[in-house]
Coordinates of C-alpha atoms in Angstrom, one line a residue:
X1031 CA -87.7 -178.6 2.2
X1032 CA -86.7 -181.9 4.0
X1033 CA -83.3 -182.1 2.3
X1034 CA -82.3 -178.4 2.8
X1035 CA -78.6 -178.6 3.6
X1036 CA -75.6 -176.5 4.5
X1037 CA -73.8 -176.6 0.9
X1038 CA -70.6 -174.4 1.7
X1039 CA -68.9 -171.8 4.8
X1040 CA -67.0 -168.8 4.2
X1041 CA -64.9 -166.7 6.7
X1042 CA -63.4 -163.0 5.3
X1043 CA -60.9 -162.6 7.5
X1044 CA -59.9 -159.5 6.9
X1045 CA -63.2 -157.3 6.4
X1046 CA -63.7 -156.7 2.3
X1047 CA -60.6 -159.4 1.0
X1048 CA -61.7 -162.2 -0.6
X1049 CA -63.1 -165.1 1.5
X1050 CA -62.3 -168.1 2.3
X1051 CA -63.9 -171.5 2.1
X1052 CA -63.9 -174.1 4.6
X1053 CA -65.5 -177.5 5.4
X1054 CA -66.5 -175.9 9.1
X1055 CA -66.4 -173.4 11.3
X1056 CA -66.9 -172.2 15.0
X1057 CA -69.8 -170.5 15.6
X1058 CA -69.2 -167.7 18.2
X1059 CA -71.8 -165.4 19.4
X1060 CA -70.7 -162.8 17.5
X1061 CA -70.0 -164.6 14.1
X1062 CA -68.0 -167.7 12.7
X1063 CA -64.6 -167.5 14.2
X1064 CA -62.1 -165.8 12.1
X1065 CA -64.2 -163.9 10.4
X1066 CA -64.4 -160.0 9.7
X1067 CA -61.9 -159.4 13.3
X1068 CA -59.6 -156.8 11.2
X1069 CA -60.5 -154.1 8.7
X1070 CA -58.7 -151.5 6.9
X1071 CA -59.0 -148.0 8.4
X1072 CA -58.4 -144.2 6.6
X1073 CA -56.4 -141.8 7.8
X1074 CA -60.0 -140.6 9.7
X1075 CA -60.7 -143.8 11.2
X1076 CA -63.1 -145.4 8.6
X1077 CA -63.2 -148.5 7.9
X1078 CA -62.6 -148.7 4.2
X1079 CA -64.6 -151.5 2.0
X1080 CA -64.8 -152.3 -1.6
X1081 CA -67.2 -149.4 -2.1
X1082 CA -64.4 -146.8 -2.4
X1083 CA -61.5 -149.7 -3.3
X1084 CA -62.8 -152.8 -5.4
X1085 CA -59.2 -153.7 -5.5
X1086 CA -59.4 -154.9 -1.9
X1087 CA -61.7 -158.2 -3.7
X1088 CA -58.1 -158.9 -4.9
X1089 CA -56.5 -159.4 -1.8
X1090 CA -56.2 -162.1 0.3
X1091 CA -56.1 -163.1 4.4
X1092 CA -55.4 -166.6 4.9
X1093 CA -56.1 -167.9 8.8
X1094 CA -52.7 -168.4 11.0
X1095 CA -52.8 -170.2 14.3
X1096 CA -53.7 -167.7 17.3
X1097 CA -55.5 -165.6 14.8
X1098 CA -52.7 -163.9 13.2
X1099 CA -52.6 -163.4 9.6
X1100 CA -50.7 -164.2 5.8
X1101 CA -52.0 -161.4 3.4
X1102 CA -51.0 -161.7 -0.2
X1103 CA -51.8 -159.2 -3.3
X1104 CA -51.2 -158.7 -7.2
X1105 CA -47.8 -156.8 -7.3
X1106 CA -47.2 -157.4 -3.4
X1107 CA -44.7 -159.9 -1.7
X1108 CA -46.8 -162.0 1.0
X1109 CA -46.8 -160.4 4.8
X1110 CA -47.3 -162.4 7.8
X1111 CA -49.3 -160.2 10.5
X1112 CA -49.8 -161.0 14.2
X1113 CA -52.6 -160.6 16.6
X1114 CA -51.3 -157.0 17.7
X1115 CA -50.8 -156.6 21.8
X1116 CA -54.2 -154.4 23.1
X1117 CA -51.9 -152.2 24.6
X1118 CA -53.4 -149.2 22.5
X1119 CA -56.7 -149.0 20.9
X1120 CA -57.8 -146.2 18.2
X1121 CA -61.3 -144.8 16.6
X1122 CA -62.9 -146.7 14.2
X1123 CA -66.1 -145.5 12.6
X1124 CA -67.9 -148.8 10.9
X1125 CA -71.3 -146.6 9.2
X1126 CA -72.9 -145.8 12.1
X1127 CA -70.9 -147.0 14.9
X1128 CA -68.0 -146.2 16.3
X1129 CA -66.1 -148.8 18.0
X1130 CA -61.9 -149.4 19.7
X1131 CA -59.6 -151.3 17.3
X1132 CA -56.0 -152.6 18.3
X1133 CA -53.3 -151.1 15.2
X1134 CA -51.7 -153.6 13.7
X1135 CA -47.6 -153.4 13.4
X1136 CA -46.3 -150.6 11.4
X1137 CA -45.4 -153.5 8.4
X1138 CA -49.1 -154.3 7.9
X1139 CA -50.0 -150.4 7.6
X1140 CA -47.1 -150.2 5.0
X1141 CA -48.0 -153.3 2.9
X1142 CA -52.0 -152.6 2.6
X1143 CA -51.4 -149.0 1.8
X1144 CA -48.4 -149.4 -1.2
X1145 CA -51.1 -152.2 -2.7
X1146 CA -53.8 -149.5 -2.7
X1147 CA -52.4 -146.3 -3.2
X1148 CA -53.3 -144.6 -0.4
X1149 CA -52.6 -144.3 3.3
X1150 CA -55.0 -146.9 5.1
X1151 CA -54.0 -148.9 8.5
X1152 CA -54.9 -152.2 9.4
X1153 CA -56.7 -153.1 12.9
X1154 CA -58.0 -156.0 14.5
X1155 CA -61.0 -156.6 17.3
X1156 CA -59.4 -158.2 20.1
X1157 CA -62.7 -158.5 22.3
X1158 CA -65.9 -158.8 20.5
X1159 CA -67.7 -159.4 23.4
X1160 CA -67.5 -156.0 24.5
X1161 CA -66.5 -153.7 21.4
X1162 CA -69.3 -153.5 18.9
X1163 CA -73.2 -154.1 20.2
X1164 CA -75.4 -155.0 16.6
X1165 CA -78.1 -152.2 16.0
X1166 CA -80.6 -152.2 18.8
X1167 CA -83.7 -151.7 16.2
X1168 CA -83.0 -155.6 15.7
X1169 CA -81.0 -156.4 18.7
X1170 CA -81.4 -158.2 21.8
X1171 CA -79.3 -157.3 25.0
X1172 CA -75.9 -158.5 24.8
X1173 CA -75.5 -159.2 21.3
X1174 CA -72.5 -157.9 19.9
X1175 CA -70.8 -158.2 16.0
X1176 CA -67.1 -158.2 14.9
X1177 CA -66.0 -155.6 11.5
X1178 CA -69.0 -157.5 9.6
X1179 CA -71.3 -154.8 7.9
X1180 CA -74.1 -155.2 10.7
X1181 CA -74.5 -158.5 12.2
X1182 CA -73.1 -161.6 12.7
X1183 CA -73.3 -163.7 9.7
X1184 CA -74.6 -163.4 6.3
X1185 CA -77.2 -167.0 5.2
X1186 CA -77.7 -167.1 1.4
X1187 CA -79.4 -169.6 -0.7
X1188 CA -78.3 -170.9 -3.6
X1189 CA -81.8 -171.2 -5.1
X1190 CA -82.4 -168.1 -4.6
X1191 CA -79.0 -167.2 -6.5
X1192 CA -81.0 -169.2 -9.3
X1193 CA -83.8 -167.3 -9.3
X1194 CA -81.9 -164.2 -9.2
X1195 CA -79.5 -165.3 -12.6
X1196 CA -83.0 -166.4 -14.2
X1197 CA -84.5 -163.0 -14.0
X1198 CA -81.0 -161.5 -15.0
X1199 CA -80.8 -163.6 -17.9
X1200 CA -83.9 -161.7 -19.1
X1201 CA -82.7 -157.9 -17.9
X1202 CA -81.1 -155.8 -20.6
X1203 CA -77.9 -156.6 -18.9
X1204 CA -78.0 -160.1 -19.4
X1205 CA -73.8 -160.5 -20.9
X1206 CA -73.1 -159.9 -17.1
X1207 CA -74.5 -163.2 -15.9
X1208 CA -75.1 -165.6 -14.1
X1209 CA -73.3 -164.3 -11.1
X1210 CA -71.3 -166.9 -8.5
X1211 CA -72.4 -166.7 -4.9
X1212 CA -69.2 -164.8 -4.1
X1213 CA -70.7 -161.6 -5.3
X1214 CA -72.8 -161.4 -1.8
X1215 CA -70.2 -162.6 0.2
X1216 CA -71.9 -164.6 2.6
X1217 CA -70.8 -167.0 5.6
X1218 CA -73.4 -169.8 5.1
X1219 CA -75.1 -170.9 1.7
X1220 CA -78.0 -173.1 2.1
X1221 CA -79.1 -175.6 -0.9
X1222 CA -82.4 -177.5 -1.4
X1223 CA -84.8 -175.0 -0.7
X1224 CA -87.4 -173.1 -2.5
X1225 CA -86.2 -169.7 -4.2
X1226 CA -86.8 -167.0 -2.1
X1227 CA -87.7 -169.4 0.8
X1228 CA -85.4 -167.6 3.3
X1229 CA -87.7 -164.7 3.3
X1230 CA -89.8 -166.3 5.4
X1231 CA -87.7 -167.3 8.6
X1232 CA -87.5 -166.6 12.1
X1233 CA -85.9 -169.1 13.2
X1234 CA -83.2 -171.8 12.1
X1235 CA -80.8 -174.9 13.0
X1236 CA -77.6 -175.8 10.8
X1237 CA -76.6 -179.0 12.3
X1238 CA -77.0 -178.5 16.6
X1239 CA -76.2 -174.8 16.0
X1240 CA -79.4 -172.4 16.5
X1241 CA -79.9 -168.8 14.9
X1242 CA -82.4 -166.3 14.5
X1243 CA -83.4 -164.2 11.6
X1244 CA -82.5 -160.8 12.2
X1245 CA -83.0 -159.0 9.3
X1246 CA -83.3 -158.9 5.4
X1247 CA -79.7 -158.1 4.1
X1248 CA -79.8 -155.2 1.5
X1249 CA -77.4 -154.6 -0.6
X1250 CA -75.0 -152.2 -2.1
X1251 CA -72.3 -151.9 -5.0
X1252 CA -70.2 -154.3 -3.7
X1253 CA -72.1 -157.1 -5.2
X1254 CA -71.4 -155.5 -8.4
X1255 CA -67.9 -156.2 -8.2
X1256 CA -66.3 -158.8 -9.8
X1257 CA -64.9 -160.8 -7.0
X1258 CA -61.8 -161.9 -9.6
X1259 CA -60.9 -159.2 -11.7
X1260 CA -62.9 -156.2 -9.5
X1261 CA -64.1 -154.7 -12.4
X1262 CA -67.4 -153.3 -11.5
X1263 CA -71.0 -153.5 -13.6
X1264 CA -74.6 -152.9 -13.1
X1265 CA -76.2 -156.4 -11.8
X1266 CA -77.3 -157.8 -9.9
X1267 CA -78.9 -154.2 -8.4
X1268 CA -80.6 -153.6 -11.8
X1269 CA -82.5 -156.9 -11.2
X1270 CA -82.7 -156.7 -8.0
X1271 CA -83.9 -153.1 -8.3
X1272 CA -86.8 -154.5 -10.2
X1273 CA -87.7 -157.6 -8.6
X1274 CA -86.0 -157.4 -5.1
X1275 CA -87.0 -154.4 -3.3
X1276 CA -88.4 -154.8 0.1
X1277 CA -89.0 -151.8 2.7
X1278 CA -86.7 -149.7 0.2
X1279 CA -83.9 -151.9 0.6
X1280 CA -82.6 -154.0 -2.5
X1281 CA -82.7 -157.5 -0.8
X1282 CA -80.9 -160.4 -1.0
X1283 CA -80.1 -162.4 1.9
X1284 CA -80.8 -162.6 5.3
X1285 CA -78.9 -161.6 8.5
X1286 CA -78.2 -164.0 11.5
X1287 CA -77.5 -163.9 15.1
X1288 CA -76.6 -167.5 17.0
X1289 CA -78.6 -168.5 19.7
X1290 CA -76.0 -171.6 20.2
X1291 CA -73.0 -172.0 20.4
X1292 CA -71.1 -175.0 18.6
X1293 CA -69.4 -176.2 15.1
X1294 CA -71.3 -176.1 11.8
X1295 CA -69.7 -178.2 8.6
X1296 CA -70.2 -178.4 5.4
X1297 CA -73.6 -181.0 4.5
X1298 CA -74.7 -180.4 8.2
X1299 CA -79.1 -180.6 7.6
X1300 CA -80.5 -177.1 7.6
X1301 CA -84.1 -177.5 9.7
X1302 CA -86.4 -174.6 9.6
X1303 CA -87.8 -174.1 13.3
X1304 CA -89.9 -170.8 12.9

């Protein structure tokens, strides 16, 4: 466990488009900066995921300076999208929480909803300090979570993604393996450990940064979508079904929340500390 090491970072800019990689990133206190601030909304205010639109694993949000945007899509010519003015804020209704979004401009509402097909608008979180506490059940005061499902980032272990395309190699659904690590969509991907290891954790460092173990992440179709083509199978939940289930929740993954503040990169040592 002595050589456990960050082996790669990934920021989803826009909440459900593909991610990105990057050799570091900024760990705020409410996730890796960049990551998850906007999100697609319905004409009733929720936010809209690859769970109804698999296409959205399609489209892509690279970073501009000052957080603005350059989305690009199959069939779509690419859109530039700034950080909208918070002069106005609407409804957004993320599961079980209901949180203020700032509408992007009326280009960005147009451009996401020709590439899907239906009428969907695009907003951003201009202060996740204040806008979205994360669930109180595994909460401390204070902490708060940009458009990310519940928390602030997502650690998954690459032996661990082993172990999982082992046991899927011997399922009944074995042609749809092995799976990449993109199917989980995580922010940090940890290498050198023992399968399963992360289980176990309360408490971690990545380089100087500090987080604490929140939760087990279950998880839901998405991760059988194709992250390419979004064509949709049954793995990894079969497997998971069947060797993963934990408090009735398919699990793979674990949710963090920093305790630090700081940069982690890419090869920074991973050092259990609880």
């Amino acid at each position: 466990m002595g050589n456990a090491e960050l082996q790669s970072i990934h920021v989803h800019p826009v909440k459900a488009f593909r991610g990105l990689s990057l050799p570091e990133a900024v760990v705020e206190p409410w996730g890796l900066a960049g990551d998850r601030r906007w999100a697609l909304i319905d004409d009733g205010g929720k936010v809209v995921t690859q769970r109804q639109q698999p296409r959205l694993a399609q489209a892509a949000a690279e970073l501009s300076p000052g957080g603005g945007l350059r989305l690009s899509a199959p069939g779509q010519d690419p859109l530039t999208v700034s950080v909208p003015e918070p002069a106005g804020t609407v409804r957004v209704e993320i599961f079980r929480d209901t949180v203020e979004g700032v509408p992007a401009d009326d280009a960005a509402h147009a451009w996401c909803s020709a590439y899907l097909g239906i009428d969907v608008r695009l907003v951003h979180m201009d202060d996740p300090a204040t806008r979205r506490p994360v669930d109180p059940e595994y909460a401390r005061p204070g902490e708060t979570v940009s458009f990310a499902d519940g928390y602030p980032l997502l650690l998954a272990s690459a032996a661990s993604l082993d172990a999982l395309n082992s046991l899927m190699a011997e399922g009944e659904h074995a042609e749809e393996g092995p799976l990449p690590m993109n199917r989980f969509r995580p922010n940090l991907v940890v290498a050198g450990t023992a399968p399963w290891a992360e289980d176990d954790w309360t408490r971690l460092a990545v380089g100087n940064v500090e987080f604490r173990v929140a939760k087990p992440c279950g998880r839901c179709v998405v991760t059988t979508t194709d992250q390419t083509t979004a064509a949709r199978g049954r793995e990894p939940l079969l497997t998971l079904g069947r060797h993963r289930r934990i408090g009735g929740k398919l699990v793979f993954g674990q949710n963090l929340v920093p305790l630090t503040a700081g940069t982690v990169r890419v090869g920074d040592p991973v050092r259990i500390l609880g």
